[in-house]
PDB file of C-alpha atoms and ligand atoms in Angstrom:
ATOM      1  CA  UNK A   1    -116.963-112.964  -4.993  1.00  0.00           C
ATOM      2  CA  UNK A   2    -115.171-111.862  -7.973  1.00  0.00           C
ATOM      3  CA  UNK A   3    -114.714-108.509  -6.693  1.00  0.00           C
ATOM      4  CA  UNK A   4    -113.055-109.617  -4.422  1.00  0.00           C
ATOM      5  CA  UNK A   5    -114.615-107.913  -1.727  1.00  0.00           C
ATOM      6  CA  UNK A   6    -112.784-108.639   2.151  1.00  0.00           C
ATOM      7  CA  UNK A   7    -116.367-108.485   3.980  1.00  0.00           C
ATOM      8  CA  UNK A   8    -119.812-107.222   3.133  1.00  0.00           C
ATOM      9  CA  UNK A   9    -120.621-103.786   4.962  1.00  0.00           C
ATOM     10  CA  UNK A  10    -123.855-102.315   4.362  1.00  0.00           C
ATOM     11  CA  UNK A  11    -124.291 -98.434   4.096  1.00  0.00           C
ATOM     12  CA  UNK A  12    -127.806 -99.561   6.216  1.00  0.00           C
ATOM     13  CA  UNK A  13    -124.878-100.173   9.005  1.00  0.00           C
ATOM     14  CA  UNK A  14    -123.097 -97.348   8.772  1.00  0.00           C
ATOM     15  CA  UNK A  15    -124.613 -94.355  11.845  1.00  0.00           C
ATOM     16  CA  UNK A  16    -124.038 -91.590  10.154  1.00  0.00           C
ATOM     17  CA  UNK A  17    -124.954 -89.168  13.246  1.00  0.00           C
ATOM     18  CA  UNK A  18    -121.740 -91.075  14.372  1.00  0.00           C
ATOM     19  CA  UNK A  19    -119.503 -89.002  11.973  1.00  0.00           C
ATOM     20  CA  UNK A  20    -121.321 -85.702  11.225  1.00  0.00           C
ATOM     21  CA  UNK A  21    -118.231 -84.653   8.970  1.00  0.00           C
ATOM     22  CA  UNK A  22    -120.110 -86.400   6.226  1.00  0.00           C
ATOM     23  CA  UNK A  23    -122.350 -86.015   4.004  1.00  0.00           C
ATOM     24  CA  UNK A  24    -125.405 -88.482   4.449  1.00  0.00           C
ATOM     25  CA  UNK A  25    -127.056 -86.901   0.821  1.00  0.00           C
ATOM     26  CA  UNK A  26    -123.818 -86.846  -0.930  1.00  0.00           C
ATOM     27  CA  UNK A  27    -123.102 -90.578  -0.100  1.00  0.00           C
ATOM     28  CA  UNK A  28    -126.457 -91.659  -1.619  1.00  0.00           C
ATOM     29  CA  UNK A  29    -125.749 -89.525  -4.814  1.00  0.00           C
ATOM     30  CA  UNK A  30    -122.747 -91.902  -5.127  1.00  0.00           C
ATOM     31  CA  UNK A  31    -124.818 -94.966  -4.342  1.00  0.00           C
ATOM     32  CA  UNK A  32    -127.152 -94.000  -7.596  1.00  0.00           C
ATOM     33  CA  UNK A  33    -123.649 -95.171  -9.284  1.00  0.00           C
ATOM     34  CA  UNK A  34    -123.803 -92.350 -11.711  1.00  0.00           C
ATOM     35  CA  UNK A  35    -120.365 -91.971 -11.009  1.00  0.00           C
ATOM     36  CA  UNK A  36    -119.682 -95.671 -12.573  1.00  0.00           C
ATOM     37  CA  UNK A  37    -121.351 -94.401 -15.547  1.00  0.00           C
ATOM     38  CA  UNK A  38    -119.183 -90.842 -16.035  1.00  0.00           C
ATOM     39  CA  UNK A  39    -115.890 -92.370 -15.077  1.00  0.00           C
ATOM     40  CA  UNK A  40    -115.308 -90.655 -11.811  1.00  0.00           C
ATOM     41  CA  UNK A  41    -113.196 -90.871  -8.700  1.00  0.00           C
ATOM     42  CA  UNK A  42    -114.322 -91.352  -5.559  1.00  0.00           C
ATOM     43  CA  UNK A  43    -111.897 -90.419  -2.765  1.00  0.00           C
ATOM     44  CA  UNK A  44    -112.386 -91.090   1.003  1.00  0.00           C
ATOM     45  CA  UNK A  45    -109.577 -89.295   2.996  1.00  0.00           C
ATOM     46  CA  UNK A  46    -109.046 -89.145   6.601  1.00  0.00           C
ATOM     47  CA  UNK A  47    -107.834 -90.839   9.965  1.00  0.00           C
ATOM     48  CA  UNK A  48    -108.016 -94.409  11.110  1.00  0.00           C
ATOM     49  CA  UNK A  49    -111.506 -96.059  12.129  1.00  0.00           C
ATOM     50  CA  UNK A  50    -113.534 -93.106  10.880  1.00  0.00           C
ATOM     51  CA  UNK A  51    -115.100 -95.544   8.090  1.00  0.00           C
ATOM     52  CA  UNK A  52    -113.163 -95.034   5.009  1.00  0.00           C
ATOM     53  CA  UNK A  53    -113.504 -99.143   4.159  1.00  0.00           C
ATOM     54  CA  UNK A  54    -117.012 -99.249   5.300  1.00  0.00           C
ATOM     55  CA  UNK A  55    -117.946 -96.954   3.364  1.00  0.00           C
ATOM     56  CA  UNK A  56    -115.730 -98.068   0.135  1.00  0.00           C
ATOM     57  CA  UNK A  57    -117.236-101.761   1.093  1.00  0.00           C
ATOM     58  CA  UNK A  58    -120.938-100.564   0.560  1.00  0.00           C
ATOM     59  CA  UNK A  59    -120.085 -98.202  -2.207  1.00  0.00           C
ATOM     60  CA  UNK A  60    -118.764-101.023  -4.279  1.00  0.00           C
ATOM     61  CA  UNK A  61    -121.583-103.702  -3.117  1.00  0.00           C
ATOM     62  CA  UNK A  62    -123.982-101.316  -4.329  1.00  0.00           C
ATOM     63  CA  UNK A  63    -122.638-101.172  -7.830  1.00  0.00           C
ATOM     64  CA  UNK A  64    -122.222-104.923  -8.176  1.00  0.00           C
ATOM     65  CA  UNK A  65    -126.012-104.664  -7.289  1.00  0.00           C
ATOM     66  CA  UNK A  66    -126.413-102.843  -9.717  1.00  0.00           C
ATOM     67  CA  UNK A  67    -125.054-105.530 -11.871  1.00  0.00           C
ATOM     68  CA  UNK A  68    -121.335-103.188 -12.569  1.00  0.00           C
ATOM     69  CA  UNK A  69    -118.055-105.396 -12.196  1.00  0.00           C
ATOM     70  CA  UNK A  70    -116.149-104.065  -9.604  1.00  0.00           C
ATOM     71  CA  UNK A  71    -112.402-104.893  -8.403  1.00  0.00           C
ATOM     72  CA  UNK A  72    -111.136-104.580  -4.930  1.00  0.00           C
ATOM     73  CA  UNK A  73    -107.683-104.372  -3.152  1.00  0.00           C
ATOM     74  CA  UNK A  74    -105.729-103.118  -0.375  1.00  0.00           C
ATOM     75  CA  UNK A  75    -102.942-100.521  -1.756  1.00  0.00           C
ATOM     76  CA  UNK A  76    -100.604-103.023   0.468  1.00  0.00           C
ATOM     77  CA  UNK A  77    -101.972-106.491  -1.534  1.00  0.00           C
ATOM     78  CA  UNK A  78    -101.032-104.170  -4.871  1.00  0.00           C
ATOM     79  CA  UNK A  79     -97.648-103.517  -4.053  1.00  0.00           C
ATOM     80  CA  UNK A  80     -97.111-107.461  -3.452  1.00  0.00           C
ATOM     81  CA  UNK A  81     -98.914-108.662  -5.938  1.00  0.00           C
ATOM     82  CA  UNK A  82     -96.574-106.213  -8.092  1.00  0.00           C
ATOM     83  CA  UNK A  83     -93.676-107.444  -6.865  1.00  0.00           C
ATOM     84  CA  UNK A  84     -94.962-111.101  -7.372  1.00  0.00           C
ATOM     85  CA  UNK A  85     -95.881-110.506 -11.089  1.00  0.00           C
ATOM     86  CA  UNK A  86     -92.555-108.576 -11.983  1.00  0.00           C
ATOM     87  CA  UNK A  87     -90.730-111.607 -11.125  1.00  0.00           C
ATOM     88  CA  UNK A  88     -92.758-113.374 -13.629  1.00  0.00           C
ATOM     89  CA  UNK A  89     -93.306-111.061 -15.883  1.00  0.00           C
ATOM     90  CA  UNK A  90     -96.441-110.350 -15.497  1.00  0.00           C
ATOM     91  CA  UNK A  91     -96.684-106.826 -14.896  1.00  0.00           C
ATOM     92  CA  UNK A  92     -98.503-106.074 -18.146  1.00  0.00           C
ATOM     93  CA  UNK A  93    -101.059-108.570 -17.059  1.00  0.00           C
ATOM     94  CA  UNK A  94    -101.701-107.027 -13.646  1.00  0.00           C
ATOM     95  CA  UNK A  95    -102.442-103.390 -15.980  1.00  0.00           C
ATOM     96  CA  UNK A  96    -104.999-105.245 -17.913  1.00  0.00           C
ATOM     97  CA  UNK A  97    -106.345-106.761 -14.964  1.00  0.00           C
ATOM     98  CA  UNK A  98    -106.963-103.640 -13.088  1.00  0.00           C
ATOM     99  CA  UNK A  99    -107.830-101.490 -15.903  1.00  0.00           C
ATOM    100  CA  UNK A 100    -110.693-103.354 -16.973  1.00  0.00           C
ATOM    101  CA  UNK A 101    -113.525-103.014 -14.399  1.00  0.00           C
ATOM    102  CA  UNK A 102    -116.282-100.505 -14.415  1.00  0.00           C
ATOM    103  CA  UNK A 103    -114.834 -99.928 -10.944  1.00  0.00           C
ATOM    104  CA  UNK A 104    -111.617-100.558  -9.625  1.00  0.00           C
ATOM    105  CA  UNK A 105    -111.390-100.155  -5.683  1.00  0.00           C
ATOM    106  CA  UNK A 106    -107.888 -99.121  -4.079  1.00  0.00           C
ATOM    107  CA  UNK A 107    -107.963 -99.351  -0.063  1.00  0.00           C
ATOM    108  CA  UNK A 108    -106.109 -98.054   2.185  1.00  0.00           C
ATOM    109  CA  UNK A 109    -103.352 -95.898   0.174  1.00  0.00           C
ATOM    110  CA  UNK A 110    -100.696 -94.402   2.654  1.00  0.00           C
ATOM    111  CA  UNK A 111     -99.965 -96.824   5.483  1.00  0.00           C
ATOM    112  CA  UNK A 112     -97.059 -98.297   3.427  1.00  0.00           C
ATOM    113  CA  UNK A 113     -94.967 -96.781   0.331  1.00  0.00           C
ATOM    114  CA  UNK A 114     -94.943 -98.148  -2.710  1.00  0.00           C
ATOM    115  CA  UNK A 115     -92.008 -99.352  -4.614  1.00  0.00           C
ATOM    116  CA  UNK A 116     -90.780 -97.619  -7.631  1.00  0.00           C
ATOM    117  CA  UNK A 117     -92.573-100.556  -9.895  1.00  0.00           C
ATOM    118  CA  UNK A 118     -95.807-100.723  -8.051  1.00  0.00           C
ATOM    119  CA  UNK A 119     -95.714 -97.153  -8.378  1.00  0.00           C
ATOM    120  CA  UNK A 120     -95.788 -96.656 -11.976  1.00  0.00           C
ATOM    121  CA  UNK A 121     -97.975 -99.602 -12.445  1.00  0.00           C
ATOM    122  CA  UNK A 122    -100.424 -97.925 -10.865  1.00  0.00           C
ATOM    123  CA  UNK A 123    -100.250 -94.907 -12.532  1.00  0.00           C
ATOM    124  CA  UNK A 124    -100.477 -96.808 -15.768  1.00  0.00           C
ATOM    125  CA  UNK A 125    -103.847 -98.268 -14.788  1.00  0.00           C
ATOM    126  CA  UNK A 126    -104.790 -94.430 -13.035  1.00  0.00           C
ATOM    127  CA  UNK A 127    -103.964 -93.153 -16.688  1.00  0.00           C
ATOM    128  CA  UNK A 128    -105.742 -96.140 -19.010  1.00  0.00           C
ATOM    129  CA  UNK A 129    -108.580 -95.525 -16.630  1.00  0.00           C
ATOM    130  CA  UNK A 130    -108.733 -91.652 -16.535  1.00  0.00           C
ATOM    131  CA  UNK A 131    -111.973 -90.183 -17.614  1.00  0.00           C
ATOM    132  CA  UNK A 132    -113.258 -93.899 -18.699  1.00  0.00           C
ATOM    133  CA  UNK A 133    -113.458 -95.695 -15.271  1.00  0.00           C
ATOM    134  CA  UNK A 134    -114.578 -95.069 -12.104  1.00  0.00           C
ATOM    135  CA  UNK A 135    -112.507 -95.596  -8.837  1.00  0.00           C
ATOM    136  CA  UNK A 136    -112.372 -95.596  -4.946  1.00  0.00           C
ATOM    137  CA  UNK A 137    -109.664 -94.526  -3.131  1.00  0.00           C
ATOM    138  CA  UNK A 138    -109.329 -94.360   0.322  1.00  0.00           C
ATOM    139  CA  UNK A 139    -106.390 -92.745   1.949  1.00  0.00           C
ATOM    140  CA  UNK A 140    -105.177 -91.507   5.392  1.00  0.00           C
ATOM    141  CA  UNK A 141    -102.644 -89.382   4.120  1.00  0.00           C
ATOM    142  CA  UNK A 142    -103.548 -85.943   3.125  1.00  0.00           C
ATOM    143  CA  UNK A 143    -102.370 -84.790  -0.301  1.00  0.00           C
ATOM    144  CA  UNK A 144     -99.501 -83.246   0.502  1.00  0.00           C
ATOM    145  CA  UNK A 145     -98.105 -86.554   1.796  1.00  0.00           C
ATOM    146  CA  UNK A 146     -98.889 -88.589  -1.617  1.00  0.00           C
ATOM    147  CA  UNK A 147     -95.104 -87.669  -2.739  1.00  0.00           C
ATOM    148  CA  UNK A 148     -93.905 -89.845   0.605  1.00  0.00           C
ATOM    149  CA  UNK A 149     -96.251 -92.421  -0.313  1.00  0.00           C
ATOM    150  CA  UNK A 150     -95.177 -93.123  -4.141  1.00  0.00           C
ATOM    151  CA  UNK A 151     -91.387 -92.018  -3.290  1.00  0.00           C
ATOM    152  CA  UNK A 152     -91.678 -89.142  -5.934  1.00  0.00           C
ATOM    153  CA  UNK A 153     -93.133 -86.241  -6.105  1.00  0.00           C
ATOM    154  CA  UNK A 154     -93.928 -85.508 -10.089  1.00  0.00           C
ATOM    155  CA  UNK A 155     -95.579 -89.134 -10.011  1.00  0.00           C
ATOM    156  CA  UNK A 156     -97.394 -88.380  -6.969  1.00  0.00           C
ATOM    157  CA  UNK A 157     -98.757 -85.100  -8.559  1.00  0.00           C
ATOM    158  CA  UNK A 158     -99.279 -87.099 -12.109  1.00  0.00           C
ATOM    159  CA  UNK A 159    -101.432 -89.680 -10.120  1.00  0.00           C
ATOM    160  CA  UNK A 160    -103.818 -86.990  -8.482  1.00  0.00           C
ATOM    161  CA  UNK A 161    -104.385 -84.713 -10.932  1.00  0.00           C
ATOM    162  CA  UNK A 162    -106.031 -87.636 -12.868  1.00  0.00           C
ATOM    163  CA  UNK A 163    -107.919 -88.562  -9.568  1.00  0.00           C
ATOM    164  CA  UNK A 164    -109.040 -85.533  -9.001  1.00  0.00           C
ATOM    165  CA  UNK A 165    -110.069 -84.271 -12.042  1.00  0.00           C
ATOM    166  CA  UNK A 166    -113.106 -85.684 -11.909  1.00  0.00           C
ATOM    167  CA  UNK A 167    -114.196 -86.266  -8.257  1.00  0.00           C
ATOM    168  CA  UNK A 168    -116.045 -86.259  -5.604  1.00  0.00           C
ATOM    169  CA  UNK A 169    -113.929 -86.311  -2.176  1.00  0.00           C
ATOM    170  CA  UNK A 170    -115.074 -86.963   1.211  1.00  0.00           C
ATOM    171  CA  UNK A 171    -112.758 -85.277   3.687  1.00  0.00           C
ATOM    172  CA  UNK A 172    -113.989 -87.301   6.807  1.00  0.00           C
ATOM    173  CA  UNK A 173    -112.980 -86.206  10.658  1.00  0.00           C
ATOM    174  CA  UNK A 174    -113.597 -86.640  13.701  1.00  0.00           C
ATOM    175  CA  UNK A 175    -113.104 -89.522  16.195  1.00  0.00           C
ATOM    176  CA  UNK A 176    -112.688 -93.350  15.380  1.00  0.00           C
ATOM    177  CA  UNK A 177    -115.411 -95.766  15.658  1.00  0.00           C
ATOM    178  CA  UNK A 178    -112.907 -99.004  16.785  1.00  0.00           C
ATOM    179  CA  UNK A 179    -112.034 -96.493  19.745  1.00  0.00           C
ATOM    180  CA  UNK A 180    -115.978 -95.458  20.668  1.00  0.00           C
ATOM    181  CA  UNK A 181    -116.778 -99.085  20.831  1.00  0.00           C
ATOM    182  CA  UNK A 182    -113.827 -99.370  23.164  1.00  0.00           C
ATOM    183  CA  UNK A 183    -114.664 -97.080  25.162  1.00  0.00           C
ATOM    184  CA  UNK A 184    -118.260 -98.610  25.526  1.00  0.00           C
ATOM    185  CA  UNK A 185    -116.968-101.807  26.783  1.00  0.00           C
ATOM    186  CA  UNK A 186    -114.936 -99.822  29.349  1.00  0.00           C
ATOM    187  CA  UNK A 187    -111.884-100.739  27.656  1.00  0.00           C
ATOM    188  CA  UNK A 188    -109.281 -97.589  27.988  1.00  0.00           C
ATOM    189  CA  UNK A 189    -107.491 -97.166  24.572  1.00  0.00           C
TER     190      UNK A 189
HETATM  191  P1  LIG B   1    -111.164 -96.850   8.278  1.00  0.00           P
HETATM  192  O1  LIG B   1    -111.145 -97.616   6.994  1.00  0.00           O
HETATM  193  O2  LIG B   1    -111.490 -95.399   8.088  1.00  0.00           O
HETATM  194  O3  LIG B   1    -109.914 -97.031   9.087  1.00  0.00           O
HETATM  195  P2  LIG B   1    -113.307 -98.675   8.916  1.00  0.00           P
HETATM  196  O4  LIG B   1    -114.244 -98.397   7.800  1.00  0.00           O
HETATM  197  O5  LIG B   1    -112.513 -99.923   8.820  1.00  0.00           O
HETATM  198  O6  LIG B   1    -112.330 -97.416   9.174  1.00  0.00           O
HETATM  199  O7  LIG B   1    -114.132 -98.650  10.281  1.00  0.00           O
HETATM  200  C1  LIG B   1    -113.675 -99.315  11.452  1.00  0.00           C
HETATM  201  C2  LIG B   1    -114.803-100.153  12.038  1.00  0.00           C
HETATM  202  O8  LIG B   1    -115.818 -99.296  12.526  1.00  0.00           O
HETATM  203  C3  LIG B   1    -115.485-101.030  10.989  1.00  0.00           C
HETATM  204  O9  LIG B   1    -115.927-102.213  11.641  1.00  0.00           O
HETATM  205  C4  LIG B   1    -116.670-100.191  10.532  1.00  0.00           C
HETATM  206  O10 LIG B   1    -117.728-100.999  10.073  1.00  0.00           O
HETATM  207  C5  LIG B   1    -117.035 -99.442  11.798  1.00  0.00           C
HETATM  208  N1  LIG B   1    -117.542 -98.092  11.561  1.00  0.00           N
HETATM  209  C6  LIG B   1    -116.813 -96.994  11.280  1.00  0.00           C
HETATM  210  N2  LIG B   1    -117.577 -95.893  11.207  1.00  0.00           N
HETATM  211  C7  LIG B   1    -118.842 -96.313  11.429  1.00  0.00           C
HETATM  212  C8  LIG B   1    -120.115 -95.638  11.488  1.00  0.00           C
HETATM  213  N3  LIG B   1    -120.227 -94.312  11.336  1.00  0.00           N
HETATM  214  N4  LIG B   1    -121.221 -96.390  11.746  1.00  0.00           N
HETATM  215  C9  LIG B   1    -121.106 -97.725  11.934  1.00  0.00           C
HETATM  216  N5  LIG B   1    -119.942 -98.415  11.894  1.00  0.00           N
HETATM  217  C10 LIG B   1    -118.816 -97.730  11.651  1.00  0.00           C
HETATM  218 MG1  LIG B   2    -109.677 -98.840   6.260  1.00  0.00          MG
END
């Protein structure tokens, strides 16, 4: 509950003969957690509905399993939650927050751009946390894109060079699950 998870998605739900762009091997090396241990990045990237929070959802259940503390939010909730502690200044206090976890989960990066603040602030945590504490990102913009996202393109750059560093990225394709089930109920999209 801490975690703040928004549901509970087991990776025994996820069909991965659904999505054959990934991995099914390299998904259960992550689920050892030995990424929690060495400090790296996680990065799911690709279109809507392919299961990007799914698969965030059971990466992070696992590792609170596995009795880690783990912190989850929407890059949308971020940006307000920025804006809300600025006006208090509390901005230090959201760093701290953020930086803290063994795991930090950020879902959803790219649908809306950050402000300048919420920018920075999280490439403060990005750099407390680089090489020290693991993270999930989920985006569904490709890299190129990132400079849109954060409104400049040297932080944009700063931010992934520390994600990437040390990584392991899942470049998913293929068709969205929201839309197969859709289509199953005879529903056109
Ligand atoms: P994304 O975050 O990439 O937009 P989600 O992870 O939210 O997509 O997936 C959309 C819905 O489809 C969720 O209910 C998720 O549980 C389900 N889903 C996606 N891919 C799969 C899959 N391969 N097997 C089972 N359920 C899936
Ligand atoms: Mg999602």
């Amino acid at each position: 509950k801490k975690a703040k998870l928004p549901y509970i998605k087991s990776i025994h739900d996820f069909d991965f003969s659904f999505q054959p762009s990934i991995d099914e091997r390299r998904v259960k090396e992550v689920l050892s957690g030995r990424y929690i241990h060495n400090g790296e990045n996680i990065l799911l990237l690709g279109p809507p509905g392919v299961g990007k929070t799914h698969l965030a959802i059971s990466m992070a259940f696992e590792a609170l399993t596995q009795g880690h503390q783990a912190l989850f939010i929407t890059a949308n909730d971020f940006i307000a939650e920025c804006q809300k502690a600025e006006k208090q200044g509390l901005i230090q206090r959201i760093i701290k927050r953020y930086s803290r976890p063994e795991l930090f989960i950020m879902d959803e990066i790219g649908y809306f751009a950050f402000d300048e603040l919420s920018a920075h602030t999280l490439f403060q945590i990005i750099s407390r946390r680089y090489e020290y504490g693991a993270m999930i990102i989920t985006s569904n913009k490709s890299y190129v894109e990132w400079g849109k996202i954060f409104g400049d393109e040297i932080l944009a750059t700063a931010i992934l060079d520390r994600l990437i560093h040390h990584s392991t990225t899942f470049n998913i394709k293929g068709e969205s699950y929201r839309l197969k089930e859709k289509k199953k109920a005879g529903i056109q999209p």
